[in-house]
XYZ file of C-alpha atoms in Angstrom:
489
model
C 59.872 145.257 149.838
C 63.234 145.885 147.343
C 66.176 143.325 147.969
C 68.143 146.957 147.388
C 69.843 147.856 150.638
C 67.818 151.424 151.845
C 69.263 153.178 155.102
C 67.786 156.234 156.314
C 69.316 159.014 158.774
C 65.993 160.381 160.253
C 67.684 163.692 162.803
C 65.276 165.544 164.549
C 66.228 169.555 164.080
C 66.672 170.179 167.421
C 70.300 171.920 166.989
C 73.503 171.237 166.374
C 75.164 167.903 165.341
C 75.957 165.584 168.323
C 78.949 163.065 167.387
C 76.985 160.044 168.199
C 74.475 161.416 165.636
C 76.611 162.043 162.679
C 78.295 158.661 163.349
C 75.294 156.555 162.861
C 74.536 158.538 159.802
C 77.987 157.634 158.435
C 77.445 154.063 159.359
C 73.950 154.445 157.944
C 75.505 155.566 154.743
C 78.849 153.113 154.338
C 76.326 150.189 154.715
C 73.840 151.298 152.194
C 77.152 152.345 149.667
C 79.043 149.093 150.368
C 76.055 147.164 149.004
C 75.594 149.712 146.180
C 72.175 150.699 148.006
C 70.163 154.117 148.750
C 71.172 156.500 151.756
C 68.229 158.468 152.376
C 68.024 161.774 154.766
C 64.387 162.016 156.042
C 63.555 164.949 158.974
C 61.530 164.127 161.655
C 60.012 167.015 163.232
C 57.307 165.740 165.095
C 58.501 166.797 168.820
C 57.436 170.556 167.889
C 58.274 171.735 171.108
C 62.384 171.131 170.763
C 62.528 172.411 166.926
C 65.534 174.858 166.553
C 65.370 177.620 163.913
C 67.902 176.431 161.387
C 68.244 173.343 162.304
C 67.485 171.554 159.178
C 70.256 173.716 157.192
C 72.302 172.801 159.637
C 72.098 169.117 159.036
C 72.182 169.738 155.422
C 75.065 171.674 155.797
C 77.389 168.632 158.053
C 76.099 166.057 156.079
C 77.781 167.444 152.718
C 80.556 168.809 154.473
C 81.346 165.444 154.956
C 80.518 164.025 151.974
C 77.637 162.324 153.050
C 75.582 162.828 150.151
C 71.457 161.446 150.372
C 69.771 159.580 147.273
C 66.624 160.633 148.758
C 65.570 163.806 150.882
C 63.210 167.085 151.501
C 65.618 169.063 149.079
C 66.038 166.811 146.137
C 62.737 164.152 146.659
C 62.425 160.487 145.395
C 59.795 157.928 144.635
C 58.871 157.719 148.960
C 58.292 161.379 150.045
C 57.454 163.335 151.280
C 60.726 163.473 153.077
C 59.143 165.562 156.578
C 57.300 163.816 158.969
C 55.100 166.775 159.555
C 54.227 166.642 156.052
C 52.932 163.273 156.093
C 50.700 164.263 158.995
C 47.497 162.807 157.724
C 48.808 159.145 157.298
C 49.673 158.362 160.357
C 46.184 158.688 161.724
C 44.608 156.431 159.034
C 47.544 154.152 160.082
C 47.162 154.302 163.459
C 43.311 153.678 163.129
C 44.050 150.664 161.614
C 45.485 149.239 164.713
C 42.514 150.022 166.629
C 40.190 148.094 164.290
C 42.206 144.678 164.569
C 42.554 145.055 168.181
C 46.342 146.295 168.199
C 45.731 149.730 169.268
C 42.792 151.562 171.288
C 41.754 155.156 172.227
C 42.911 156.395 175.769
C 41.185 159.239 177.068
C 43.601 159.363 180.409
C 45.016 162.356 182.245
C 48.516 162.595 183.095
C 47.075 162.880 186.831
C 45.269 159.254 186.036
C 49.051 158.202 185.057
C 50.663 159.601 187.673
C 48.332 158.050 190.408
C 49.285 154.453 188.707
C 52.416 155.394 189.034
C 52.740 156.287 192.828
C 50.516 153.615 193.642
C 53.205 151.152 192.024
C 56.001 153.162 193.837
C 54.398 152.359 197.167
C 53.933 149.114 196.634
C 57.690 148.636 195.287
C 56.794 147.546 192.272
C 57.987 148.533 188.849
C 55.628 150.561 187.107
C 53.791 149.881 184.170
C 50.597 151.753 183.167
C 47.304 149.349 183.179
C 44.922 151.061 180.628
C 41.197 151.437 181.755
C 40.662 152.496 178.201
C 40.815 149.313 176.799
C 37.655 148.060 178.384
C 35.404 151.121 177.074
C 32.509 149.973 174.725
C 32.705 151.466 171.327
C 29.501 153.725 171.932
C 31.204 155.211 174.633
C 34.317 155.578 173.101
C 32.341 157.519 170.390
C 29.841 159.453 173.127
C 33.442 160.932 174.073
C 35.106 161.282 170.793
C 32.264 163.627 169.672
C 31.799 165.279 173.248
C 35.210 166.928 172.185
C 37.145 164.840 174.858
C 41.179 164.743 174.073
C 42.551 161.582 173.614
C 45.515 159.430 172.428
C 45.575 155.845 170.452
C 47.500 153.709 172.125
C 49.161 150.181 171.516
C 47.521 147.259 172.868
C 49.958 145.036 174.442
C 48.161 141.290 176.136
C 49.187 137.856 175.991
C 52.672 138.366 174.400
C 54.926 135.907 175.852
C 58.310 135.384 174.948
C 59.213 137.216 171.913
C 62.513 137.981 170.019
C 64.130 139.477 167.242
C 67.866 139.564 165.370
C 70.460 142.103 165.338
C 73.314 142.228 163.227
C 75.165 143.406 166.234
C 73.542 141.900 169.577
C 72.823 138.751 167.645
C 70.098 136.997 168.885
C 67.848 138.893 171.695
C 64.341 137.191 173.464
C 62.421 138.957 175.473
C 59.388 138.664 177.588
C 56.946 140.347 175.866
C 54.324 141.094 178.986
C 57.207 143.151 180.599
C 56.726 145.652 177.349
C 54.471 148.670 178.471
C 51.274 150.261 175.596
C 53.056 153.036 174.015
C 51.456 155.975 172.599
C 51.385 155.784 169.131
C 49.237 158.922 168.167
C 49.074 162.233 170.241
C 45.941 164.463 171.455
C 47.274 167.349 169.281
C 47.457 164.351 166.421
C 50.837 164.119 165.906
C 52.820 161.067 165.665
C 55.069 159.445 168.359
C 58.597 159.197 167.068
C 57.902 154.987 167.965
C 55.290 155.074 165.769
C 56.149 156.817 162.967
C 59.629 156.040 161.969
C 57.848 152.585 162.073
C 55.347 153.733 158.970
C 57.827 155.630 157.679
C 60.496 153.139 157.288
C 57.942 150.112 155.997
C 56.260 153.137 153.517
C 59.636 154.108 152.118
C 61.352 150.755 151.740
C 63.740 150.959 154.527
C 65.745 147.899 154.825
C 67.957 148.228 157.144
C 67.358 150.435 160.573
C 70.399 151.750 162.317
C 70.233 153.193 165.790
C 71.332 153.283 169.071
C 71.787 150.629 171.479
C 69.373 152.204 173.426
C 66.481 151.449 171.535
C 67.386 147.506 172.056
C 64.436 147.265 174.535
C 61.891 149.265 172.753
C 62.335 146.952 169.160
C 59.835 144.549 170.709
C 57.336 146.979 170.421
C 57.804 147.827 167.061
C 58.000 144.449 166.196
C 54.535 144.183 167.492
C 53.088 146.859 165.236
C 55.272 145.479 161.888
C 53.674 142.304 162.421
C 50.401 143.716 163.177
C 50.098 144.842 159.675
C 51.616 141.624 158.264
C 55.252 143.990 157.246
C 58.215 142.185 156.882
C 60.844 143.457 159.884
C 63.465 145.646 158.865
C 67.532 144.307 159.373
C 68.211 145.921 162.695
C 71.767 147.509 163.531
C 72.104 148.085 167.069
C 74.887 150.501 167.894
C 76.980 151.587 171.216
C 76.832 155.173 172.684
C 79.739 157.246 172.227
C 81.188 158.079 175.503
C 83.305 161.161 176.987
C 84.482 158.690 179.627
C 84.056 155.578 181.390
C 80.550 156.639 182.873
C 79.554 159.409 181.177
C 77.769 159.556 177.526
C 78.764 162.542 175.348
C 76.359 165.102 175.716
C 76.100 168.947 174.224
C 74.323 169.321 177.409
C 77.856 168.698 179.181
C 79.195 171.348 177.290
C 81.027 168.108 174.797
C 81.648 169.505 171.566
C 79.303 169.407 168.597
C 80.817 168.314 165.169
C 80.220 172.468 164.239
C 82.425 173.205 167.506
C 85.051 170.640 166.623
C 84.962 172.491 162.737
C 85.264 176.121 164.667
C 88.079 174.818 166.608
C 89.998 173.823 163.633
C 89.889 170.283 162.491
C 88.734 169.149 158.948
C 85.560 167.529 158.256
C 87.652 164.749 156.860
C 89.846 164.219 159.580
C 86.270 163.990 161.873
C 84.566 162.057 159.631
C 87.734 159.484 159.532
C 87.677 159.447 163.135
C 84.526 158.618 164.057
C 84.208 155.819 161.863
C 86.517 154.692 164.008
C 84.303 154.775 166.944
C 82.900 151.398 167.612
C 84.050 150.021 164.750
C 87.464 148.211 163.665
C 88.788 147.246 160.301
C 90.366 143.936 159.365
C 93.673 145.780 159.214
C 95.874 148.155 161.325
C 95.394 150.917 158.845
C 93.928 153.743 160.030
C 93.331 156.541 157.814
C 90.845 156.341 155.488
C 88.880 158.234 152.565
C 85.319 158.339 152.691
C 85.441 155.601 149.410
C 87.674 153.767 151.089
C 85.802 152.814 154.112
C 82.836 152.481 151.989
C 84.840 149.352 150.364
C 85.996 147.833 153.496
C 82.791 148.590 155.914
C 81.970 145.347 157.369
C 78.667 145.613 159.988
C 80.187 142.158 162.140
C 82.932 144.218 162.947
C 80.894 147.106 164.753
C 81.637 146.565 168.533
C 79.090 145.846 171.187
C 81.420 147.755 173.436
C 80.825 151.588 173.973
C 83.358 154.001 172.262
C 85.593 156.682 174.142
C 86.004 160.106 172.564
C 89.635 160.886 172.570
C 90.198 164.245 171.206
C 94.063 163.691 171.645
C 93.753 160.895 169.037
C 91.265 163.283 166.619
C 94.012 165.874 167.220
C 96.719 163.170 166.033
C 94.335 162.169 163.365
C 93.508 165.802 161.833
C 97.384 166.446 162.291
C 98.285 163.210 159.626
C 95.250 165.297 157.478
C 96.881 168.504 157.347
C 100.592 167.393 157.135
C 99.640 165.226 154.144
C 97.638 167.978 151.997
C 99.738 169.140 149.031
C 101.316 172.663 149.225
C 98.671 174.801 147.274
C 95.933 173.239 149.117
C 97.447 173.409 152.538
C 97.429 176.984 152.055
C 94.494 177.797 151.094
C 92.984 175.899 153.898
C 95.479 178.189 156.637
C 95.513 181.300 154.516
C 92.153 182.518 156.209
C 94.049 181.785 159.697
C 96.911 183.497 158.659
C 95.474 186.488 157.357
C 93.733 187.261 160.966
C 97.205 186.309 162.449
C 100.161 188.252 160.641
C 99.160 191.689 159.224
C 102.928 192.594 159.117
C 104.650 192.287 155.443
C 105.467 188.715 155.592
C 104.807 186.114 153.111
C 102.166 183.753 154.212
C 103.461 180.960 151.577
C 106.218 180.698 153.395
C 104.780 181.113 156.659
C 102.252 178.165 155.861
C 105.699 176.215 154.601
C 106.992 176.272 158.012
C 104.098 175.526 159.832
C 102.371 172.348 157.965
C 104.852 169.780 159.581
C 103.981 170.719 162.873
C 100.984 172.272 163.219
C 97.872 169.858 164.200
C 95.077 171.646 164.309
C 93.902 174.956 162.425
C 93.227 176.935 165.561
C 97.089 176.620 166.960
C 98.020 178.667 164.157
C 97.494 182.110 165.209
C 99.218 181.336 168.605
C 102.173 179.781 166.413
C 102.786 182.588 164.411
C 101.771 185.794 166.692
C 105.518 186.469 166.769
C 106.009 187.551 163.265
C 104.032 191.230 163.997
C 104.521 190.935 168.051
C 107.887 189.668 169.515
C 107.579 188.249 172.364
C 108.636 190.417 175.691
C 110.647 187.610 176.969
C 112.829 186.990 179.905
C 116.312 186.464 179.523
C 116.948 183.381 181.595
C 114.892 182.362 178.050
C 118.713 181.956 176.752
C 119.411 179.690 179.121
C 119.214 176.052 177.071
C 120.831 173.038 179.102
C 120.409 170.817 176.080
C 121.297 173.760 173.541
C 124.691 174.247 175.722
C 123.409 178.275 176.298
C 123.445 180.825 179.124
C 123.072 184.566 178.466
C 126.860 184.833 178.073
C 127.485 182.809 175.402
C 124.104 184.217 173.994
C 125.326 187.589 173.873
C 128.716 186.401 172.099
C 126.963 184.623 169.620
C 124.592 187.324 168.555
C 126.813 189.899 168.150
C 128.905 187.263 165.724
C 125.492 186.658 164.023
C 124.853 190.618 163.651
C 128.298 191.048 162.092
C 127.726 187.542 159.725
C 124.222 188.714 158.584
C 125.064 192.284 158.064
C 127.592 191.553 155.420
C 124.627 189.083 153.003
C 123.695 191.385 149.882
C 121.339 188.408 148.509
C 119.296 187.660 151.515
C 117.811 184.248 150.194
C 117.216 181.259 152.894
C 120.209 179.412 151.528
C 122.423 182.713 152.108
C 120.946 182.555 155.556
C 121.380 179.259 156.419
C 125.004 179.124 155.163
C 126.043 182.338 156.826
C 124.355 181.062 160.040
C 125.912 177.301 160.455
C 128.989 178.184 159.349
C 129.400 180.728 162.585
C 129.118 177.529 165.218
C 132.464 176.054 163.466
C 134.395 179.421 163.429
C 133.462 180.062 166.816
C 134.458 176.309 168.254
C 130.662 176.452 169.538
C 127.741 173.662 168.887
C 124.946 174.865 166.380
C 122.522 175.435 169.296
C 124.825 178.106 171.151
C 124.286 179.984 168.237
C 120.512 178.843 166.751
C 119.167 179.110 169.837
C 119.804 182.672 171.175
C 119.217 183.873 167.720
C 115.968 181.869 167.566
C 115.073 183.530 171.156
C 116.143 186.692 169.975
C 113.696 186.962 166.976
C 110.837 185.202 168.199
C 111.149 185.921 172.125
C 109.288 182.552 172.359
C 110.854 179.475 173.617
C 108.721 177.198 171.099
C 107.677 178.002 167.214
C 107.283 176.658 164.248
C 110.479 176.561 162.164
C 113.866 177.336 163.415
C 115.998 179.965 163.345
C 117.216 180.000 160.127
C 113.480 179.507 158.336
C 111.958 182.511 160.542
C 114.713 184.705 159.866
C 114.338 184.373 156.031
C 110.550 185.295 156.429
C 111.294 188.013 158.519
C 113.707 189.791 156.325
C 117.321 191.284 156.708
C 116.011 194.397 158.276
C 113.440 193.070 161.040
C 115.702 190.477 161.688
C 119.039 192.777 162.310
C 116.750 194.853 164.201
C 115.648 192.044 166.871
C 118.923 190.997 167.040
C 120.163 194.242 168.197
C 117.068 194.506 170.694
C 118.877 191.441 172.235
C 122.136 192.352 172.495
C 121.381 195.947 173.766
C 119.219 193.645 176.566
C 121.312 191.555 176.999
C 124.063 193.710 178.088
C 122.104 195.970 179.768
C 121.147 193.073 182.011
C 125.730 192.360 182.508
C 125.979 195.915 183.190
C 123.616 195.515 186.372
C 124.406 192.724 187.589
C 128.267 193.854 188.047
């Protein structure tokens, strides 16, 4: 085997990306890079009953959105494929027969029914279960009278006299367990497909897979493995143990629970970057407080002892945070490109979305809060007026109506309507007046918007909107506003 450090992310296309699955791919990947090793991408489709139509584009598609980029794979090949299990088919049988012939497998010509009875039998006695093979103790000429009598079958493993038994893991450490307690796998199936145990086992020795990164649930099934690697006199692979992401306390995240895929997290806004960032995060701490991080970056400072044994929480609050730092920090050109698309669908009215996107960036945290944001520009709000009400702002409907009648008057008399025009004509009205800046901002703000929170102020959105559409909600205010003195006296 090569002393070059070979991961592989082996997804079954089954359907979307789950979180905990795209985070042991990046882990996969930042320990191959960080030793200047190969990340390879092979697709294991031998559960042909849960195959998804698309799925494989699908995980071709996340992986390079995130800049997970294979050495070796079905699309681009290598020295080790092919790169699909179900194209390797023919193999695992000579593999698997093998086994049989040094006494580490054997043919098992049981029913599920035969199973099942084992397994109620067990039940009733309170015992755990664990199936006891008749198989084993065929003679070869039967075994053979039955092969060619058309009889289905399955090889199995062959599991006696095991004792205690153990193995490393870069993040368990040291594991032993009793080896009689381990139950005899199927390795091959009747319609002669592979197990998944079996062959990402062939698969990894066969392509020169160092080191095997999984989840933590597959702690009690390495035994096993172990079993068939030194069966065939392989050298183990390094093994990488890794906790579950969890949605809480108790519960693991699950597309099942309706927990968002990394496409749904994409659709609802954040940036590949931001999620990729994140969930390196997940069950995994740097030496340092820092906390955002390039893809090369964590590539230089992944460190494997520092993975946690722990399980991780998904906080979407703290993805929100993260994507927010993302967008807020993207230079001005590429910020809007990256909103325009959002924009567009949002504000049809004749507004420029430059400066729209200006106003936004600082305080706008994920892309799908945009069109919400901004809905004002082309629909005003039909707000209430107790809106002009602001007990920090120092307003109440009176004052409101006082100052945008001053603001009508200032506005109306700008011939150069540019957003420093604006802004002086509008601050310099609190001081004239004897009033604070917000018993003037903030009924004009209400006024144009009709929404008690946006992004940008006063001043900003009234420079977007224009000297026309701006006079003109101002006047829709007053005229309320007075309508609603008129009643009440």
């Amino acid at each position: 085997m090569s002393d070059k450090v070979r991961t592989r992310f082996a997804p079954s296309p089954t359907g979307y990306m789950h979180i905990g699955n795209l985070r042991t791919a990046l882990f996969e990947y930042l320990i191959a890079k960080h030793e200047g090793g190969d990340f390879l991408l092979r697709i294991e489709d031998t559960d042909q009953a849960r195959q998804v139509e698309g799925a494989t584009e699908i995980i071709y598609q996340t992986l390079r959105q995130v800049g997970l980029n294979w050495d070796e794979g079905p699309d681009i090949g290598g020295d080790f494929g092919p790169y699909v299990q179900s194209e390797r088919l023919p193999m695992y049988k000579g593999y698997a027969e093998e086994l049989i012939k040094t006494g580490h497998a054997h043919y098992c010509f049981c029913s599920e029914e035969d199973i099942e009875a084992q397994r109620k039998e067990a039940e009733s006695l309170g015992i755990s279960f664990k199936f006891d093979d008749p198989c084993k103790h065929l003679s070869d000429e039967e075994i053979q009278q039955r092969i060619a009598a058309g009889e289905p079958y399955v090889i199995r493993q062959t599991i006696s006299n095991v004792g205690e038994t153990s193995f490393d893991d870069l993040v368990y450490g040291h594991i032993d367990f009793d080896g009689d307690l381990l139950d005899e796998q199927i390795l091959l199936k009747s319609d002669g497909f592979p197990t998944y145990n079996f062959a990402n086992i062939i698969d990894d020795h066969t392509m020169n897979v160092t080191h095997v990164v999984r989840g933590n649930e597959y702690l009690s099934s390495t035994p096993k493995y172990n079993l068939i690697y030194d069966a065939y006199g392989w050298k183990r692979p390094t093994y990488v143990h890794v906790p579950p992401v969890m949605k809480d306390d108790k519960h693991k995240l699950s597309k099942r629970n309706g927990d968002a895929s990394f496409q749904d997290l994409v659709a609802k806004g954040y940036l590949p970057e931001a999620i990729i960032n994140y969930i390196a995060l997940l069950g995994w701490a740097p030496a340092t407080e820092q906390e955002i991080y390039t893809l090369d970056e964590l590539v230089d400072v992944f460190d494997v002892s520092r993975i946690s044994r722990s399980p991780a929480i998904f906080d979407i609050e703290k993805l929100t945070w993260m994507n927010g730092v993302y967008l807020r920090g993207m230079d001005e050109q590429k910020y809007f490109e990256t909103v325009a698309p959002y924009l567009e669908k949002a504000v049809k009215g004749p507004y420029s979305h430059k400066e729209i996107a200006k106003i936004i960036q600082p305080r706008i945290d994920v892309l799908n809060q945009i069109e919400e944001a901004v809905d004002f520009f082309d629909h005003p709000g039909d707000y209430d007026l107790e809106m002009y009400r602001h007990k920090k702002m120092k307003s109440n409907p009176e004052i409101a109506l006082t100052s945008l009648k001053a603001a009508k008057a200032a506005l109306e008399q700008i011939t150069d309507w540019t957003e420093e025009n604006v802004h002086e004509t509008l601050l310099a009205l609190p001081k004239e007046m004897g009033l604070k800046n917000g018993q003037v901002l903030w009924p004009v703000r209400t006024a144009i918007t009709g929404k008690q929170f946006t992004p940008g102020g006063a001043i900003e959105i009234a420079f977007i909107l224009g000297k026309d559409e701006t006079l003109r909600r101002i006047e829709d205010g007053i005229s309320r506003l007075e309508a609603a003195a008129a009643s009440a006296h």
